[in-house]
Every structure is written in C-alpha cells, then in structure tokens.
Amino acid sequence: GESVGLHLPTLSVQEGDNSIINCAYSNSASDYFIWYKQESGKGPQFIIDIRSNMDKRQGQRVTVLLNKTVKHLSLQIAATQPGDSAVYFCAEILDSSYKLIFGSGTRLLVRP
Amino acid sequence: KAGVTQTPRYLIKTRGQQVTLSCSPISGHRSVSWYQQTPGQGLQFLFEYFSETQRNKGNFPGRFSGRQFSNSRSEMNVSTLELGDSALYLCASSPGFSSEKLFFGSGTQLSVL
C-alpha cells in the first residue's frame, strides 16, 4: 500500500537478470515459511511457500531456499521482469500459532 | 472465486474517534486474520478468528478489538483513535488450519488527524 516501505533496503537489478532476496527469520521452531509480494496500493500477494522439512522449492521463475542452520531464507527470481518490481516480504509461522511473523521487507527495482 | 474484500478502502478520522473496518473472506474460508502495516513497524499481527472465536492475539492495546460473524465475515474496531493508529489495516483469510498460506485483501488505509 501507499504507506509501505519508506526506509526499506532496495535491490536494483537489470531486466533479464536473476534476483536474490534474502531474509533472516527469528524463530528456530517455525515450521512454515512464505514469500509475499506487495505492489503499491495492494495487499501482500502469495508467491511461494516452503515447509521446514524441505530446503528448496521451485515455482514458476521463483525458487525458495531454506537454511535452518542459520535461520535464513532466500527468494530467487529468474529473468527478472519490470512487473516484478515490488516490495517482497518473508513470513514465518510457528505451528499452531495461526499468525504470520513478517520480515521487514525488501524493495526490488527492475531497471529496463 | 472472489478474493478477500475490505471496506472502506480509505478512511479519515480525528483523534478520539472510533472506527470499524470490515472484511469478507474468500468463500469457504473460516479463518480471518488482521494485520497492521506501517512504515516504521512493518506488518504486525493483530488477531485471528476462526468460527467466531479468537484463537490468537497480538501485542496491541485493548483499544483494538475484533469479532467474527457466523458467515465468517469479520470486523475490527479501534476506539479512542490516536495519531499513531494511522496505518494500512490488512485482512487475510485461510481455510483455518495451521501452517497454511493466507490470502490478503487490499486493505483499509486509515488516517488519523
């Protein structure tokens, strides 16, 4: 939305390049992780998810990697397009907590 | 399927007033969650409802409350508004089981003057 991310870290990439967005999560007991994309004026949109018993999951042009040892999550976007420009959030869920804990977000800018 | 619908889209209030925001979840979804989004604090969990029962609550003062109706629609209320309550309020729905993705609405942008 309009109020999102005035002081977010920004990743600037050339159209067609690959993008890697990183996230450190907070709780070693979290068992489910999600990446969301938020465009201006919209709510977060689901991109891809991964459970704690996996270390990699692939979708269409996106891959999520999970490293539980260092509590790190990454989102890889292949052949980045102008439509990928947005703020990206990682989120974690503790089993049975019914709530998402969001990271602080990264703004992705795609240069034409 | 229609997505999560939030009304109103924009709202302007003054300090001390109260406000009610509405959320209609995706058809068939029984869980509704509310989040507050601000530039300084990011996305923060407010509360979650399932079958008209609050299952989890975030660290917000008692001025923030919510409820869910039998048709799964939900409302949240903020009383005695403060300037710091200015934020984007997002509603999300899911079928209602743990460890599953949430689908978000576009939010209600609340400005407190």
CSV table of C-alpha atoms in Angstrom, one decimal:
chain,number,residue,atom,x,y,z
A,1,GLY,CA,0.0,0.0,0.0
A,2,GLU,CA,0.9,3.6,-0.1
A,3,SER,CA,2.3,3.6,3.4
A,4,VAL,CA,4.7,0.7,2.8
A,5,GLY,CA,8.4,0.7,3.0
A,6,LEU,CA,9.7,4.3,3.1
A,7,HIS,CA,13.1,3.1,4.5
A,8,LEU,CA,13.4,-0.4,3.1
A,9,PRO,CA,16.6,-1.9,1.8
A,10,THR,CA,16.5,-1.8,-2.0
A,11,LEU,CA,17.7,-4.3,-4.6
A,12,SER,CA,18.1,-2.8,-8.1
A,13,VAL,CA,18.6,-5.3,-10.9
A,14,GLN,CA,18.7,-5.1,-14.7
A,15,GLU,CA,15.7,-6.5,-16.6
A,16,GLY,CA,16.5,-10.1,-17.5
A,17,ASP,CA,19.0,-10.7,-14.7
A,18,ASN,CA,18.3,-13.0,-11.8
A,19,SER,CA,17.4,-11.5,-8.4
A,20,ILE,CA,18.1,-12.9,-5.0
A,21,ILE,CA,16.3,-11.5,-2.0
A,22,ASN,CA,17.4,-12.6,1.5
A,23,CYS,CA,15.6,-12.9,4.8
A,24,ALA,CA,16.7,-13.9,8.3
A,25,TYR,CA,13.9,-15.4,10.3
A,26,SER,CA,13.5,-15.2,14.1
A,27,ASN,CA,12.3,-18.5,15.5
A,28,SER,CA,14.0,-21.8,15.1
A,29,ALA,CA,10.7,-23.5,15.9
A,30,SER,CA,9.0,-22.0,12.9
A,31,ASP,CA,7.8,-24.8,10.6
A,32,TYR,CA,6.3,-23.0,7.6
A,33,PHE,CA,7.6,-20.1,5.5
A,34,ILE,CA,6.0,-17.9,2.9
A,35,TRP,CA,7.2,-15.2,0.5
A,36,TYR,CA,4.8,-12.4,-0.4
A,37,LYS,CA,5.0,-9.7,-3.0
A,38,GLN,CA,3.3,-6.4,-2.3
A,39,GLU,CA,2.7,-3.8,-5.1
A,40,SER,CA,1.8,-0.2,-4.4
A,41,GLY,CA,-1.9,0.1,-3.3
A,42,LYS,CA,-2.4,-3.7,-2.9
A,43,GLY,CA,-2.2,-6.2,-0.1
A,44,PRO,CA,0.5,-8.9,0.0
A,45,GLN,CA,0.3,-11.5,-2.7
A,46,PHE,CA,1.4,-15.1,-2.2
A,47,ILE,CA,4.4,-16.1,-4.2
A,48,ILE,CA,5.7,-19.4,-2.9
A,49,ASP,CA,5.9,-21.3,0.4
A,50,ILE,CA,8.2,-24.0,1.9
A,51,ARG,CA,7.9,-26.2,4.9
A,52,SER,CA,10.7,-26.8,7.4
A,53,ASN,CA,11.3,-30.4,6.3
A,54,MET,CA,12.5,-29.1,2.9
A,55,ASP,CA,15.5,-27.0,1.9
A,56,LYS,CA,14.4,-26.0,-1.6
A,57,ARG,CA,11.2,-25.5,-3.6
A,58,GLN,CA,10.7,-24.3,-7.1
A,59,GLY,CA,7.8,-22.5,-8.7
A,60,GLN,CA,7.4,-20.6,-12.0
A,61,ARG,CA,10.5,-18.4,-12.3
A,62,VAL,CA,10.9,-18.5,-8.5
A,63,THR,CA,12.9,-20.7,-6.1
A,64,VAL,CA,12.9,-20.5,-2.3
A,65,LEU,CA,15.9,-21.8,-0.3
A,66,LEU,CA,15.7,-22.6,3.4
A,67,ASN,CA,18.8,-22.9,5.6
A,68,LYS,CA,17.6,-23.9,9.1
A,69,THR,CA,21.1,-24.0,10.5
A,70,VAL,CA,21.5,-20.2,10.2
A,71,LYS,CA,17.7,-19.4,10.1
A,72,HIS,CA,18.0,-18.0,6.6
A,73,LEU,CA,15.5,-17.9,3.7
A,74,SER,CA,16.1,-16.6,0.2
A,75,LEU,CA,13.9,-16.0,-2.8
A,76,GLN,CA,15.4,-16.3,-6.3
A,77,ILE,CA,13.6,-14.8,-9.2
A,78,ALA,CA,14.9,-15.8,-12.7
A,79,ALA,CA,14.9,-13.5,-15.6
A,80,THR,CA,13.5,-10.6,-13.6
A,81,GLN,CA,10.8,-8.5,-15.4
A,82,PRO,CA,9.5,-5.0,-14.8
A,83,GLY,CA,6.4,-6.5,-13.3
A,84,ASP,CA,8.5,-8.0,-10.6
A,85,SER,CA,9.1,-4.5,-9.1
A,86,ALA,CA,7.5,-4.5,-5.7
A,87,VAL,CA,8.3,-5.0,-2.0
A,88,TYR,CA,9.0,-8.6,-1.0
A,89,PHE,CA,8.3,-10.0,2.5
A,90,CYS,CA,9.3,-13.3,4.0
A,91,ALA,CA,7.0,-14.6,6.7
A,92,GLU,CA,7.2,-17.5,9.2
A,93,ILE,CA,4.6,-19.4,11.1
A,94,LEU,CA,5.0,-21.3,14.3
A,95,ASP,CA,2.9,-24.5,14.2
A,96,SER,CA,-0.5,-23.9,15.8
A,97,SER,CA,0.1,-20.2,16.3
A,98,TYR,CA,-2.2,-19.2,13.4
A,99,LYS,CA,-0.2,-16.0,12.9
A,100,LEU,CA,2.4,-14.8,10.4
A,101,ILE,CA,5.6,-13.1,11.6
A,102,PHE,CA,6.8,-10.9,8.8
A,103,GLY,CA,10.3,-9.8,8.0
A,104,SER,CA,10.9,-6.1,7.3
A,105,GLY,CA,10.8,-6.4,3.5
A,106,THR,CA,13.0,-5.6,0.6
A,107,ARG,CA,12.1,-3.3,-2.3
A,108,LEU,CA,13.0,-4.8,-5.7
A,109,LEU,CA,13.5,-2.3,-8.6
A,110,VAL,CA,13.9,-3.6,-12.1
A,111,ARG,CA,15.8,-1.3,-14.5
A,112,PRO,CA,14.7,-1.6,-18.1
B,1,LYS,CA,-13.7,-17.1,-6.6
B,2,ALA,CA,-13.8,-13.6,-5.3
B,3,GLY,CA,-10.8,-12.6,-3.2
B,4,VAL,CA,-10.8,-11.0,0.2
B,5,THR,CA,-12.8,-7.8,0.3
B,6,GLN,CA,-12.2,-5.0,2.7
B,7,THR,CA,-14.3,-1.9,3.2
B,8,PRO,CA,-13.9,1.0,3.2
B,9,ARG,CA,-10.7,1.4,1.1
B,10,TYR,CA,-9.8,4.8,2.7
B,11,LEU,CA,-10.9,6.4,5.9
B,12,ILE,CA,-10.0,9.7,7.6
B,13,LYS,CA,-10.8,10.1,11.3
B,14,THR,CA,-9.8,12.5,14.1
B,15,ARG,CA,-8.2,11.7,17.4
B,16,GLY,CA,-10.5,10.3,20.0
B,17,GLN,CA,-13.0,8.9,17.5
B,18,GLN,CA,-13.6,5.2,16.9
B,19,VAL,CA,-13.6,3.3,13.7
B,20,THR,CA,-14.9,0.0,12.4
B,21,LEU,CA,-13.4,-1.9,9.5
B,22,SER,CA,-15.0,-4.7,7.6
B,23,CYS,CA,-13.6,-7.8,5.9
B,24,SER,CA,-15.3,-10.5,3.8
B,25,PRO,CA,-13.1,-13.6,3.4
B,26,ILE,CA,-12.8,-15.9,0.4
B,27,SER,CA,-15.8,-18.1,0.2
B,28,GLY,CA,-15.3,-21.3,2.3
B,29,HIS,CA,-12.5,-19.8,4.4
B,30,ARG,CA,-13.3,-19.9,8.1
B,31,SER,CA,-10.2,-18.1,9.4
B,32,VAL,CA,-9.8,-14.3,9.3
B,33,SER,CA,-6.7,-12.5,10.5
B,34,TRP,CA,-6.0,-8.8,10.8
B,35,TYR,CA,-2.6,-7.1,10.4
B,36,GLN,CA,-1.4,-3.5,10.8
B,37,GLN,CA,1.1,-2.2,8.3
B,38,THR,CA,3.2,1.0,9.0
B,39,PRO,CA,6.5,2.2,7.5
B,40,GLY,CA,8.1,2.1,10.9
B,41,GLN,CA,6.8,-1.2,12.3
B,42,GLY,CA,6.2,-3.1,9.1
B,43,LEU,CA,3.4,-5.8,9.2
B,44,GLN,CA,2.2,-6.7,12.7
B,45,PHE,CA,-0.3,-9.3,13.7
B,46,LEU,CA,-3.4,-8.0,15.4
B,47,PHE,CA,-5.7,-11.1,15.9
B,48,GLU,CA,-7.1,-14.2,14.3
B,49,TYR,CA,-10.6,-15.6,14.3
B,50,PHE,CA,-12.0,-19.0,13.4
B,51,SER,CA,-15.6,-19.9,13.7
B,52,GLU,CA,-16.4,-16.8,15.7
B,53,THR,CA,-13.6,-17.5,18.3
B,54,GLN,CA,-10.4,-15.5,18.7
B,55,ARG,CA,-7.6,-18.0,18.6
B,56,ASN,CA,-4.6,-15.7,18.8
B,57,LYS,CA,-4.0,-12.1,19.6
B,58,GLY,CA,-1.0,-9.8,19.0
B,59,ASN,CA,0.6,-7.2,21.3
B,60,PHE,CA,-1.8,-4.3,20.8
B,61,PRO,CA,-3.7,-2.3,23.4
B,62,GLY,CA,-7.3,-3.2,24.3
B,63,ARG,CA,-8.5,-0.3,22.1
B,64,PHE,CA,-8.1,-2.7,19.2
B,65,SER,CA,-10.8,-5.4,19.1
B,66,GLY,CA,-12.4,-7.6,16.6
B,67,ARG,CA,-15.2,-10.1,16.0
B,68,GLN,CA,-16.2,-12.7,13.5
B,69,PHE,CA,-19.8,-13.5,12.4
B,70,SER,CA,-21.3,-16.8,11.6
B,71,ASN,CA,-20.8,-16.2,7.9
B,72,SER,CA,-17.1,-15.8,8.6
B,73,ARG,CA,-17.2,-12.1,7.8
B,74,SER,CA,-15.1,-10.1,10.3
B,75,GLU,CA,-14.9,-6.6,11.7
B,76,MET,CA,-12.2,-4.8,13.7
B,77,ASN,CA,-12.8,-1.8,15.8
B,78,VAL,CA,-10.4,0.8,17.1
B,79,SER,CA,-11.6,3.1,19.9
B,80,THR,CA,-10.2,6.4,21.1
B,81,LEU,CA,-8.1,6.8,18.0
B,82,GLU,CA,-4.5,8.1,18.3
B,83,LEU,CA,-2.3,9.6,15.6
B,84,GLY,CA,-0.1,6.5,15.8
B,85,ASP,CA,-3.0,4.4,14.7
B,86,SER,CA,-2.7,5.7,11.1
B,87,ALA,CA,-1.8,2.7,9.1
B,88,LEU,CA,-2.9,0.2,6.4
B,89,TYR,CA,-5.1,-2.4,8.0
B,90,LEU,CA,-5.0,-5.7,6.2
B,91,CYS,CA,-7.3,-8.6,6.5
B,92,ALA,CA,-6.3,-12.1,5.4
B,93,SER,CA,-8.3,-15.3,5.1
B,94,SER,CA,-7.5,-19.0,5.0
B,95,PRO,CA,-9.4,-22.3,5.4
B,96,GLY,CA,-8.4,-22.3,9.1
B,97,PHE,CA,-5.8,-24.9,9.7
B,98,SER,CA,-2.3,-24.1,11.0
B,99,SER,CA,0.7,-23.7,8.7
B,100,GLU,CA,-1.1,-22.6,5.6
B,101,LYS,CA,-0.9,-19.6,3.3
B,102,LEU,CA,-3.0,-16.6,3.9
B,103,PHE,CA,-4.7,-14.6,1.2
B,104,PHE,CA,-4.8,-10.9,1.8
B,105,GLY,CA,-7.2,-8.1,0.8
B,106,SER,CA,-6.1,-4.7,-0.4
B,107,GLY,CA,-6.5,-3.2,3.0
B,108,THR,CA,-8.1,-0.1,4.5
B,109,GLN,CA,-5.9,3.0,4.7
B,110,LEU,CA,-6.7,4.8,7.9
B,111,SER,CA,-5.5,8.3,8.5
B,112,VAL,CA,-6.0,9.8,12.0
B,113,LEU,CA,-5.7,13.6,12.1
